[in-house]
mmCIF file of C-alpha atoms in Angstrom:
data_model
loop_
_atom_site.group_PDB
_atom_site.id
_atom_site.type_symbol
_atom_site.label_atom_id
_atom_site.label_comp_id
_atom_site.label_asym_id
_atom_site.label_seq_id
_atom_site.Cartn_x
_atom_site.Cartn_y
_atom_site.Cartn_z
ATOM 1 C CA MET A 1229 0.046 -0.014 -0.010
ATOM 2 C CA SER A 1230 1.185 3.467 -0.781
ATOM 3 C CA GLU A 1231 0.782 6.438 1.443
ATOM 4 C CA ALA A 1232 -0.404 9.798 0.156
ATOM 5 C CA THR A 1233 2.399 12.296 -0.495
ATOM 6 C CA GLY A 1234 2.891 15.409 -2.558
ATOM 7 C CA GLU A 1235 4.216 13.288 -5.471
ATOM 8 C CA GLY A 1236 2.060 10.196 -5.206
ATOM 9 C CA LEU A 1237 -1.428 8.908 -4.869
ATOM 10 C CA ALA A 1238 -2.566 6.845 -1.934
ATOM 11 C CA PHE A 1239 -4.318 3.586 -2.859
ATOM 12 C CA HIS A 1240 -5.262 0.608 -0.705
ATOM 13 C CA PRO A 1241 -6.274 -2.346 -2.829
ATOM 14 C CA MET A 1242 -7.632 -4.280 0.191
ATOM 15 C CA ASP A 1243 -9.922 -1.585 1.435
ATOM 16 C CA GLN A 1244 -12.644 -2.779 -0.953
ATOM 17 C CA PHE A 1245 -13.050 -5.900 1.143
ATOM 18 C CA ILE A 1246 -13.620 -4.198 4.501
ATOM 19 C CA VAL A 1247 -17.018 -4.981 5.989
ATOM 20 C CA LYS A 1248 -18.576 -1.704 7.063
ATOM 21 C CA PRO A 1249 -21.756 -0.742 8.789
ATOM 22 C CA LEU A 1250 -24.408 0.692 6.442
ATOM 23 C CA PHE A 1251 -25.464 3.303 8.937
ATOM 24 C CA GLY A 1252 -23.001 5.245 11.088
ATOM 25 C CA GLU A 1253 -19.695 4.009 12.347
ATOM 26 C CA GLY A 1254 -18.582 1.699 15.090
ATOM 27 C CA ALA A 1255 -18.100 -1.999 15.651
ATOM 28 C CA VAL A 1256 -19.740 -4.618 13.423
ATOM 29 C CA HIS A 1257 -21.861 -7.097 15.283
ATOM 30 C CA TRP A 1258 -23.761 -10.132 14.034
ATOM 31 C CA TYR A 1259 -26.915 -8.102 13.846
ATOM 32 C CA THR A 1260 -25.361 -4.934 12.152
ATOM 33 C CA PRO A 1261 -26.536 -4.174 8.671
ATOM 34 C CA THR A 1262 -23.347 -4.088 6.575
ATOM 35 C CA ASN A 1263 -22.268 -3.653 2.999
ATOM 36 C CA ALA A 1264 -21.776 -7.416 2.850
ATOM 37 C CA SER A 1265 -25.357 -8.166 3.998
ATOM 38 C CA LEU A 1266 -26.645 -5.498 1.601
ATOM 39 C CA TRP A 1267 -25.061 -7.173 -1.417
ATOM 40 C CA MET A 1268 -26.133 -10.634 -0.316
ATOM 41 C CA ALA A 1269 -29.655 -9.266 -0.161
ATOM 42 C CA VAL A 1270 -29.202 -7.753 -3.625
ATOM 43 C CA THR A 1271 -28.042 -11.155 -4.892
ATOM 44 C CA VAL A 1272 -31.166 -12.836 -3.502
ATOM 45 C CA VAL A 1273 -33.331 -10.157 -5.120
ATOM 46 C CA ALA A 1274 -31.618 -10.597 -8.450
ATOM 47 C CA ILE A 1275 -32.178 -14.396 -8.312
ATOM 48 C CA PHE A 1276 -35.816 -13.813 -7.510
ATOM 49 C CA LEU A 1277 -36.286 -11.464 -10.411
ATOM 50 C CA LEU A 1278 -34.660 -13.970 -12.781
ATOM 51 C CA LEU A 1279 -36.441 -17.108 -11.658
ATOM 52 C CA VAL A 1280 -39.825 -15.740 -10.537
ATOM 53 C CA ILE A 1281 -40.537 -12.437 -12.311
ATOM 54 C CA GLY A 1282 -38.570 -13.326 -15.402
ATOM 55 C CA THR A 1283 -40.353 -16.591 -16.006
ATOM 56 C CA ARG A 1284 -43.810 -15.858 -14.788
ATOM 57 C CA GLY A 1285 -45.175 -15.645 -18.378
ATOM 58 C CA ARG A 1286 -43.853 -19.169 -19.227
ATOM 59 C CA ALA A 1287 -44.049 -18.325 -22.886
ATOM 60 C CA ILE A 1288 -43.607 -21.091 -25.463
ATOM 61 C CA VAL A 1289 -41.267 -18.739 -27.172
ATOM 62 C CA PRO A 1290 -39.225 -17.549 -24.200
ATOM 63 C CA THR A 1291 -38.042 -14.070 -23.557
ATOM 64 C CA ARG A 1292 -34.315 -13.422 -23.075
ATOM 65 C CA ILE A 1293 -34.691 -13.482 -19.326
ATOM 66 C CA GLN A 1294 -36.723 -16.661 -19.422
ATOM 67 C CA SER A 1295 -34.103 -18.144 -21.738
ATOM 68 C CA ILE A 1296 -31.291 -17.418 -19.308
ATOM 69 C CA ALA A 1297 -33.343 -18.939 -16.403
ATOM 70 C CA GLU A 1298 -34.072 -22.042 -18.460
ATOM 71 C CA LEU A 1299 -30.402 -22.427 -19.616
ATOM 72 C CA ALA A 1300 -29.194 -22.103 -15.968
ATOM 73 C CA TYR A 1301 -31.790 -24.678 -14.832
ATOM 74 C CA GLY A 1302 -30.894 -27.112 -17.609
ATOM 75 C CA PHE A 1303 -27.111 -26.669 -17.118
ATOM 76 C CA ILE A 1304 -27.113 -27.465 -13.380
ATOM 77 C CA HIS A 1305 -29.750 -30.243 -13.734
ATOM 78 C CA LYS A 1306 -27.575 -31.997 -16.319
ATOM 79 C CA MET A 1307 -24.457 -31.468 -14.144
ATOM 80 C CA VAL A 1308 -26.097 -33.036 -11.104
ATOM 81 C CA GLU A 1309 -27.437 -35.970 -13.099
ATOM 82 C CA ASP A 1310 -24.198 -36.621 -14.939
ATOM 83 C CA VAL A 1311 -21.938 -36.419 -11.846
ATOM 84 C CA ALA A 1312 -24.053 -37.585 -8.910
ATOM 85 C CA GLY A 1313 -26.442 -39.818 -10.853
ATOM 86 C CA LYS A 1314 -30.254 -39.860 -11.007
ATOM 87 C CA ASP A 1315 -30.557 -40.410 -7.216
ATOM 88 C CA GLY A 1316 -28.685 -37.104 -6.753
ATOM 89 C CA LEU A 1317 -31.418 -35.145 -8.443
ATOM 90 C CA LYS A 1318 -33.368 -34.870 -5.184
ATOM 91 C CA PHE A 1319 -30.595 -32.427 -4.092
ATOM 92 C CA PHE A 1320 -30.936 -30.437 -7.289
ATOM 93 C CA PRO A 1321 -32.786 -27.458 -5.676
ATOM 94 C CA TYR A 1322 -29.988 -27.070 -3.081
ATOM 95 C CA ILE A 1323 -27.169 -27.266 -5.633
ATOM 96 C CA PHE A 1324 -29.046 -24.957 -8.039
ATOM 97 C CA THR A 1325 -29.430 -22.351 -5.253
ATOM 98 C CA LEU A 1326 -25.761 -22.665 -4.436
ATOM 99 C CA PHE A 1327 -24.755 -22.049 -8.043
ATOM 100 C CA LEU A 1328 -27.096 -19.047 -8.461
ATOM 101 C CA PHE A 1329 -25.991 -17.443 -5.245
ATOM 102 C CA ILE A 1330 -22.358 -17.747 -5.980
ATOM 103 C CA VAL A 1331 -22.529 -16.764 -9.702
ATOM 104 C CA PHE A 1332 -24.748 -13.693 -8.948
ATOM 105 C CA SER A 1333 -22.524 -12.625 -6.098
ATOM 106 C CA ASN A 1334 -19.523 -12.923 -8.335
ATOM 107 C CA PHE A 1335 -20.962 -10.953 -11.236
ATOM 108 C CA LEU A 1336 -22.605 -8.264 -9.096
ATOM 109 C CA GLY A 1337 -19.288 -7.737 -7.356
ATOM 110 C CA LEU A 1338 -17.901 -6.600 -10.672
ATOM 111 C CA LEU A 1339 -20.114 -3.526 -10.691
ATOM 112 C CA PRO A 1340 -18.444 -0.232 -9.640
ATOM 113 C CA LYS A 1341 -18.659 0.509 -5.965
ATOM 114 C CA ALA A 1342 -20.158 -3.003 -5.347
ATOM 115 C CA PHE A 1343 -19.125 -5.445 -2.657
ATOM 116 C CA THR A 1344 -18.341 -9.091 -3.395
ATOM 117 C CA PRO A 1345 -19.537 -11.408 -0.592
ATOM 118 C CA THR A 1346 -17.760 -14.395 -2.130
ATOM 119 C CA SER A 1347 -14.417 -12.635 -1.645
ATOM 120 C CA HIS A 1348 -14.766 -13.237 2.086
ATOM 121 C CA ILE A 1349 -13.766 -16.557 3.595
ATOM 122 C CA ALA A 1350 -16.455 -16.111 6.160
ATOM 123 C CA VAL A 1351 -19.082 -16.455 3.500
ATOM 124 C CA THR A 1352 -17.461 -19.129 1.408
ATOM 125 C CA ALA A 1353 -16.612 -21.167 4.520
ATOM 126 C CA VAL A 1354 -20.232 -21.280 5.576
ATOM 127 C CA LEU A 1355 -21.225 -22.512 2.112
ATOM 128 C CA ALA A 1356 -18.467 -25.127 2.148
ATOM 129 C CA VAL A 1357 -19.216 -26.321 5.679
ATOM 130 C CA LEU A 1358 -22.889 -26.692 4.822
ATOM 131 C CA VAL A 1359 -21.966 -28.805 1.776
ATOM 132 C CA PHE A 1360 -19.584 -30.884 3.872
ATOM 133 C CA ALA A 1361 -22.198 -31.422 6.658
ATOM 134 C CA THR A 1362 -24.877 -32.231 4.099
ATOM 135 C CA VAL A 1363 -22.898 -34.827 2.201
ATOM 136 C CA THR A 1364 -21.615 -36.480 5.374
ATOM 137 C CA ILE A 1365 -25.070 -36.723 6.883
ATOM 138 C CA VAL A 1366 -26.468 -38.104 3.617
ATOM 139 C CA GLY A 1367 -23.556 -40.530 3.400
ATOM 140 C CA PHE A 1368 -24.278 -42.068 6.853
ATOM 141 C CA VAL A 1369 -28.054 -41.911 6.512
ATOM 142 C CA LYS A 1370 -28.093 -43.709 3.178
ATOM 143 C CA ASN A 1371 -25.218 -46.178 3.704
ATOM 144 C CA GLY A 1372 -24.811 -46.456 7.495
ATOM 145 C CA ALA A 1373 -21.385 -47.739 8.522
ATOM 146 C CA GLY A 1374 -20.840 -48.622 4.846
ATOM 147 C CA PHE A 1375 -20.125 -44.956 4.220
ATOM 148 C CA LEU A 1376 -16.771 -45.620 5.865
ATOM 149 C CA SER A 1377 -15.811 -47.695 2.814
ATOM 150 C CA LEU A 1378 -15.102 -44.348 1.115
ATOM 151 C CA PHE A 1379 -11.849 -44.274 3.024
ATOM 152 C CA TRP A 1380 -10.923 -47.869 2.424
ATOM 153 C CA VAL A 1381 -9.355 -48.426 -1.075
ATOM 154 C CA SER A 1382 -10.136 -52.047 -1.476
ATOM 155 C CA SER A 1383 -8.450 -52.144 -4.945
ATOM 156 C CA ALA A 1384 -5.041 -51.235 -3.477
ATOM 157 C CA PRO A 1385 -2.589 -53.844 -2.071
ATOM 158 C CA LEU A 1386 -3.515 -54.796 1.467
ATOM 159 C CA ALA A 1387 -0.311 -53.428 2.976
ATOM 160 C CA LEU A 1388 -1.004 -49.991 1.589
ATOM 161 C CA ARG A 1389 -4.680 -49.822 2.513
ATOM 162 C CA PRO A 1390 -4.161 -48.460 6.127
ATOM 163 C CA VAL A 1391 -1.819 -45.633 4.734
ATOM 164 C CA LEU A 1392 -4.259 -44.784 1.952
ATOM 165 C CA ALA A 1393 -7.175 -44.822 4.464
ATOM 166 C CA LEU A 1394 -5.369 -42.190 6.599
ATOM 167 C CA ILE A 1395 -4.692 -40.079 3.488
ATOM 168 C CA GLU A 1396 -8.368 -40.392 2.430
ATOM 169 C CA VAL A 1397 -9.535 -39.317 5.890
ATOM 170 C CA ILE A 1398 -7.273 -36.316 5.912
ATOM 171 C CA SER A 1399 -8.277 -35.287 2.321
ATOM 172 C CA TYR A 1400 -11.910 -35.681 3.268
ATOM 173 C CA PHE A 1401 -11.707 -33.306 6.207
ATOM 174 C CA VAL A 1402 -9.658 -30.763 4.194
ATOM 175 C CA ARG A 1403 -12.500 -30.516 1.627
ATOM 176 C CA PRO A 1404 -14.319 -27.624 3.217
ATOM 177 C CA VAL A 1405 -11.030 -25.683 3.591
ATOM 178 C CA SER A 1406 -10.021 -26.072 -0.045
ATOM 179 C CA HIS A 1407 -13.596 -25.648 -1.221
ATOM 180 C CA SER A 1408 -13.874 -22.291 0.499
ATOM 181 C CA ILE A 1409 -10.397 -20.858 0.083
ATOM 182 C CA ARG A 1410 -10.403 -21.532 -3.758
ATOM 183 C CA LEU A 1411 -13.494 -19.397 -4.292
ATOM 184 C CA ALA A 1412 -12.646 -16.570 -1.862
ATOM 185 C CA GLY A 1413 -8.977 -16.397 -2.946
ATOM 186 C CA ASN A 1414 -9.740 -16.216 -6.627
ATOM 187 C CA MET A 1415 -12.368 -13.447 -6.163
ATOM 188 C CA MET A 1416 -10.206 -11.363 -3.785
ATOM 189 C CA ALA A 1417 -7.122 -11.738 -5.920
ATOM 190 C CA GLY A 1418 -8.768 -10.526 -9.186
ATOM 191 C CA HIS A 1419 -10.396 -7.512 -7.541
ATOM 192 C CA ALA A 1420 -7.219 -6.551 -5.821
ATOM 193 C CA VAL A 1421 -5.185 -6.647 -9.042
ATOM 194 C CA ILE A 1422 -7.786 -4.493 -10.858
ATOM 195 C CA LYS A 1423 -7.629 -1.893 -7.994
ATOM 196 C CA VAL A 1424 -3.816 -1.855 -8.210
ATOM 197 C CA PHE A 1425 -3.865 -1.238 -11.989
ATOM 198 C CA ALA A 1426 -6.533 1.386 -11.484
ATOM 199 C CA ALA A 1427 -4.247 3.297 -9.156
ATOM 200 C CA PHE A 1428 -1.079 2.610 -11.141
ATOM 201 C CA ALA A 1429 -1.753 5.019 -14.020
ATOM 202 C CA PRO A 1430 -2.212 8.294 -12.006
ATOM 203 C CA LEU A 1431 0.837 7.230 -9.838
ATOM 204 C CA ILE A 1432 2.966 7.032 -12.998
ATOM 205 C CA LEU A 1433 1.649 10.342 -14.385
ATOM 206 C CA MET A 1434 2.244 12.174 -11.186
ATOM 207 C CA SER A 1435 5.829 10.766 -10.844
ATOM 208 C CA GLY A 1436 6.607 12.091 -14.329
ATOM 209 C CA ILE A 1437 7.526 8.762 -15.894
ATOM 210 C CA GLY A 1438 5.454 9.447 -18.989
ATOM 211 C CA ILE A 1439 1.936 9.688 -20.393
ATOM 212 C CA ALA A 1440 2.434 6.737 -22.664
ATOM 213 C CA VAL A 1441 2.116 4.285 -19.773
ATOM 214 C CA THR A 1442 -1.425 5.344 -18.894
ATOM 215 C CA PRO A 1443 -3.031 3.621 -21.889
ATOM 216 C CA LEU A 1444 -1.148 0.395 -20.983
ATOM 217 C CA SER A 1445 -2.656 0.629 -17.511
ATOM 218 C CA ILE A 1446 -6.136 1.132 -18.888
ATOM 219 C CA LEU A 1447 -5.521 -1.816 -21.262
ATOM 220 C CA ALA A 1448 -4.419 -4.002 -18.341
ATOM 221 C CA ILE A 1449 -7.603 -3.040 -16.369
ATOM 222 C CA THR A 1450 -9.705 -3.988 -19.337
ATOM 223 C CA ALA A 1451 -7.937 -7.328 -19.802
ATOM 224 C CA MET A 1452 -8.253 -8.045 -16.059
ATOM 225 C CA TYR A 1453 -11.937 -7.140 -16.023
ATOM 226 C CA GLY A 1454 -12.565 -9.446 -18.926
ATOM 227 C CA LEU A 1455 -10.699 -12.257 -17.151
ATOM 228 C CA GLU A 1456 -12.662 -11.576 -13.950
ATOM 229 C CA VAL A 1457 -15.923 -12.009 -15.830
ATOM 230 C CA LEU A 1458 -14.655 -15.465 -16.919
ATOM 231 C CA VAL A 1459 -13.374 -16.261 -13.436
ATOM 232 C CA ALA A 1460 -16.738 -15.246 -11.871
ATOM 233 C CA PHE A 1461 -18.478 -17.945 -13.828
ATOM 234 C CA ILE A 1462 -15.743 -20.563 -13.631
ATOM 235 C CA GLN A 1463 -15.476 -20.305 -9.815
ATOM 236 C CA ALA A 1464 -19.222 -20.791 -9.454
ATOM 237 C CA TYR A 1465 -18.993 -23.769 -11.771
ATOM 238 C CA VAL A 1466 -16.050 -25.268 -9.935
ATOM 239 C CA PHE A 1467 -17.712 -24.912 -6.538
ATOM 240 C CA THR A 1468 -20.950 -26.492 -7.847
ATOM 241 C CA ILE A 1469 -19.298 -29.428 -9.615
ATOM 242 C CA LEU A 1470 -17.188 -30.213 -6.592
ATOM 243 C CA THR A 1471 -20.353 -30.279 -4.582
ATOM 244 C CA CYS A 1472 -21.809 -32.800 -7.078
ATOM 245 C CA VAL A 1473 -18.599 -34.911 -6.782
ATOM 246 C CA TYR A 1474 -18.846 -34.963 -2.950
ATOM 247 C CA LEU A 1475 -22.499 -35.815 -3.151
ATOM 248 C CA LYS A 1476 -21.607 -38.728 -5.505
ATOM 249 C CA ASP A 1477 -19.118 -40.014 -2.900
ATOM 250 C CA ALA A 1478 -21.841 -39.819 -0.294
ATOM 251 C CA LEU A 1479 -24.348 -41.687 -2.382
ATOM 252 C CA HIS A 1480 -21.953 -44.213 -3.783
ATOM 253 C CA PRO A 1481 -18.929 -44.506 -1.317
ATOM 254 C CA HIS A 1482 -17.561 -47.836 -2.550
ATOM 255 C CA HIS A 1483 -14.191 -47.560 -4.351
#
């Protein structure tokens, strides 16, 4: 971070991730309305507008909004069926909700002055822990003690099975960590880089290095923004498909 001086411009790339009260100043408590809760509410409203208001006509020839809703529905439905199997379709509403919340949060966070809830590990960790708890409960309810066969690689040589079982147990409990950090880290990194480039051009101009560098900075911002649009969708897709993979393990734990 740079400090404001007579020859420079202060910029703090990580300030955009600070959770602030919507009204007044002071400490943030669990009940305090914040910029994070505001944009999560905006995300829910956007999903409602797409799925309820946008499809209420149910036209045979769909409108653009209805087409987007139908494409999203079909995309996730096929993903759940292909990865988790037909018996995984009972969890489709949950997985579809996860995907929409993440993808809308990611895209809305690209708007100027917006806040990206999925850039915070507190948000992504809750989503990941809920997935972890759900698939674990489903695994034991459906398979009983047979769910533990997920950790016993019966196709491996007998001498290696205890070692592999230990590795499988560790990797299983690491899932919510990697699941949450991957999403939050990617969203935070991209937004921070865009902010750095946005502040880089005026810093160069004020230091007298040359006006020719400013267009390069603008070009870099444009390229990064385009990349972030792609990352916003890819990270939602990755989170969702990993959820389907974990669900498949819970429904069919045998190696």
